[in-house]
């Protein structure tokens, strides 16, 4: 069954530390548990406040979040990861779901207080490693073309825009649904990262 289209991805990609920074990470990445699920919608809502800085997207700050049952399904599938502090409290998450030979990212969010520490990047790496372990061949998502912490962030992590001519039915359906929900078609894109076989 096709999931509802993911909300625009929210993470601190544009504020990550430079690659040469050696400061210790103030978080740990681990698979999410059912005990984490209830906290994730509020975490996403907090992360969405970043859109207040973009006038035409400010309405997303008060938009819907990924439903709790969707998070729970991702946790059951072992395709949800959280970044937690030293008291095991979630600071960010990535929820995804396998479709065919791809892992599709439904949502990635990091609370404002934890942004700028590379958490989004490390959540993404955990998801890619998890996809490899499942024998999947790629990671996909849909996102905003120009929002700095969306497509530009993913491009820096090795993702490429999937042109319309190369999109499969699943990606075309998600993008079409986003347009039907009011997003400008030219503002959205699909992206993919091809994965090497698991070692």
Coordinates of C-alpha atoms in Angstrom, one line a residue:
X1 CA 0.0 0.0 0.0
X2 CA 1.3 3.5 -0.9
X3 CA 2.0 5.5 2.3
X4 CA 0.9 9.1 2.6
X5 CA 3.5 11.4 1.0
X6 CA 6.2 12.4 3.5
X7 CA 6.3 15.8 4.9
X8 CA 9.2 17.9 3.8
X9 CA 12.3 16.5 5.4
X10 CA 13.6 18.5 8.4
X11 CA 17.1 18.2 9.7
X12 CA 20.1 20.3 10.5
X13 CA 21.9 19.6 7.3
X14 CA 22.7 23.2 6.5
X15 CA 24.1 23.8 9.9
X16 CA 26.3 20.7 10.3
X17 CA 29.8 21.1 11.7
X18 CA 32.6 21.3 9.2
X19 CA 34.1 17.9 8.5
X20 CA 37.4 18.8 10.2
X21 CA 35.7 19.5 13.6
X22 CA 36.7 16.9 16.2
X23 CA 34.2 17.7 18.9
X24 CA 32.6 14.6 20.5
X25 CA 29.1 13.8 19.3
X26 CA 26.5 14.7 22.1
X27 CA 24.2 12.0 20.9
X28 CA 24.0 8.3 20.1
X29 CA 22.3 6.7 17.1
X30 CA 20.3 3.6 17.7
X31 CA 17.2 1.7 16.2
X32 CA 14.0 3.2 17.6
X33 CA 11.9 1.2 20.0
X34 CA 8.1 1.3 20.6
X35 CA 8.8 3.3 23.7
X36 CA 10.2 6.1 21.5
X37 CA 7.2 6.3 19.2
X38 CA 5.0 8.6 21.2
X39 CA 7.7 11.3 21.3
X40 CA 8.3 11.4 17.6
X41 CA 5.4 13.5 16.3
X42 CA 6.1 16.3 18.8
X43 CA 9.8 16.2 17.9
X44 CA 8.8 16.6 14.2
X45 CA 6.6 19.5 15.1
X46 CA 9.4 21.2 16.9
X47 CA 11.8 20.7 14.0
X48 CA 9.2 22.1 11.6
X49 CA 9.7 25.5 13.2
X50 CA 12.7 26.0 10.9
X51 CA 10.2 26.7 8.1
X52 CA 9.2 29.9 9.9
X53 CA 12.3 31.4 8.3
X54 CA 10.9 30.9 4.8
X55 CA 7.8 33.0 4.3
X56 CA 6.1 31.0 1.6
X57 CA 6.6 27.8 3.7
X58 CA 5.9 29.2 7.1
X59 CA 2.5 27.3 7.2
X60 CA 4.4 24.0 7.4
X61 CA 5.4 24.9 11.0
X62 CA 1.9 24.2 12.0
X63 CA 1.2 21.3 9.6
X64 CA 0.4 17.7 10.2
X65 CA 3.1 15.3 11.4
X66 CA 3.8 11.7 10.4
X67 CA 1.0 9.6 12.1
X68 CA 2.0 7.6 15.1
X69 CA 0.9 4.3 13.5
X70 CA 3.3 5.0 10.6
X71 CA 6.2 5.4 13.1
X72 CA 5.2 2.2 14.8
X73 CA 5.1 0.4 11.5
X74 CA 8.6 1.6 10.7
X75 CA 9.8 0.6 14.1
X76 CA 8.3 -2.9 13.6
X77 CA 10.1 -3.1 10.3
X78 CA 13.4 -1.9 12.0
X79 CA 13.6 1.0 9.6
X80 CA 13.3 3.8 12.2
X81 CA 16.4 5.3 13.9
X82 CA 16.7 7.8 16.7
X83 CA 19.5 10.0 17.9
X84 CA 19.3 10.2 21.7
X85 CA 21.1 12.2 24.4
X86 CA 22.9 10.8 27.4
X87 CA 19.6 10.2 29.1
X88 CA 18.3 8.3 26.1
X89 CA 15.8 11.0 25.2
X90 CA 15.2 11.4 21.4
X91 CA 16.7 14.4 19.8
X92 CA 16.0 13.4 16.2
X93 CA 14.7 10.5 14.1
X94 CA 14.5 9.1 10.7
X95 CA 11.5 6.9 9.7
X96 CA 11.6 5.0 6.5
X97 CA 9.9 2.0 4.8
X98 CA 11.1 -0.6 2.3
X99 CA 9.5 -0.5 -1.2
X100 CA 10.7 -3.1 -3.6
X101 CA 14.5 -2.8 -3.6
X102 CA 14.6 0.7 -2.1
X103 CA 14.3 2.2 1.4
X104 CA 12.1 5.3 1.2
X105 CA 12.6 8.0 3.8
X106 CA 9.3 9.2 5.1
X107 CA 10.5 11.7 7.5
X108 CA 13.7 12.9 9.2
X109 CA 13.6 15.6 11.9
X110 CA 15.9 17.0 14.5
X111 CA 14.8 19.3 17.4
X112 CA 16.2 22.9 17.1
X113 CA 18.3 22.6 20.2
X114 CA 20.2 19.6 18.7
X115 CA 20.7 21.1 15.2
X116 CA 24.1 21.9 13.9
X117 CA 25.8 18.8 15.4
X118 CA 25.7 16.4 12.4
X119 CA 22.8 14.5 13.8
X120 CA 20.9 14.5 10.5
X121 CA 23.9 13.2 8.7
X122 CA 24.5 10.4 11.1
X123 CA 20.8 9.4 11.1
X124 CA 21.0 9.2 7.3
X125 CA 24.2 7.1 7.5
X126 CA 22.4 4.7 9.9
X127 CA 19.5 4.4 7.5
X128 CA 21.8 3.7 4.5
X129 CA 23.6 1.0 6.6
X130 CA 20.3 -0.5 7.6
X131 CA 19.1 -0.6 4.0
X132 CA 22.3 -2.4 3.0
X133 CA 21.8 -4.9 5.7
X134 CA 18.3 -5.6 4.4
X135 CA 19.8 -6.2 0.9
X136 CA 18.2 -3.1 -0.6
X137 CA 19.8 -1.4 -3.5
X138 CA 19.0 2.3 -2.9
X139 CA 17.6 4.9 -0.6
X140 CA 15.0 7.4 -2.0
X141 CA 13.0 10.4 -0.8
X142 CA 11.1 13.4 -2.0
X143 CA 12.0 16.9 -0.8
X144 CA 12.2 20.6 -1.5
X145 CA 14.5 21.6 -4.3
X146 CA 15.9 24.8 -2.8
X147 CA 15.4 24.7 0.9
X148 CA 19.0 24.5 2.2
X149 CA 18.4 21.6 4.6
X150 CA 16.5 19.6 2.0
X151 CA 17.8 18.8 -1.5
X152 CA 21.2 20.6 -1.1
X153 CA 21.9 18.7 2.1
X154 CA 21.1 15.4 0.5
X155 CA 23.2 16.2 -2.5
X156 CA 26.2 16.7 -0.2
X157 CA 25.5 13.2 1.2
X158 CA 25.7 11.7 -2.3
X159 CA 22.1 11.7 -3.3
X160 CA 21.1 12.6 -6.9
X161 CA 17.9 14.1 -8.3
X162 CA 15.9 11.5 -10.1
X163 CA 14.6 13.2 -13.3
X164 CA 11.0 12.6 -14.3
X165 CA 12.0 10.3 -17.1
X166 CA 13.7 8.0 -14.6
X167 CA 11.1 8.0 -11.8
X168 CA 9.3 4.8 -11.1
X169 CA 5.5 4.7 -10.5
X170 CA 6.0 4.9 -6.8
X171 CA 8.0 8.2 -6.9
X172 CA 5.7 9.7 -9.5
X173 CA 2.7 8.9 -7.4
X174 CA 4.2 10.5 -4.3
X175 CA 5.2 13.7 -6.2
X176 CA 1.7 13.9 -7.8
X177 CA 0.1 13.6 -4.4
X178 CA 2.2 16.4 -3.0
X179 CA 1.2 18.6 -5.9
X180 CA -2.5 17.7 -5.2
X181 CA -1.9 18.8 -1.6
X182 CA -0.8 22.2 -2.7
X183 CA 2.9 22.0 -3.3
X184 CA 4.2 23.7 -6.4
X185 CA 5.5 20.9 -8.7
X186 CA 8.7 22.8 -9.5
X187 CA 9.5 23.1 -5.8
X188 CA 9.7 19.4 -5.2
X189 CA 12.0 16.6 -6.4
X190 CA 12.8 13.0 -5.9
X191 CA 16.3 11.9 -5.0
X192 CA 18.1 8.6 -4.8
X193 CA 21.3 7.2 -3.4
X194 CA 22.5 3.9 -4.9
X195 CA 24.0 1.5 -2.4
X196 CA 26.9 -0.9 -2.8
X197 CA 26.2 -4.5 -1.8
X198 CA 26.5 -5.2 1.9
X199 CA 30.0 -6.4 2.8

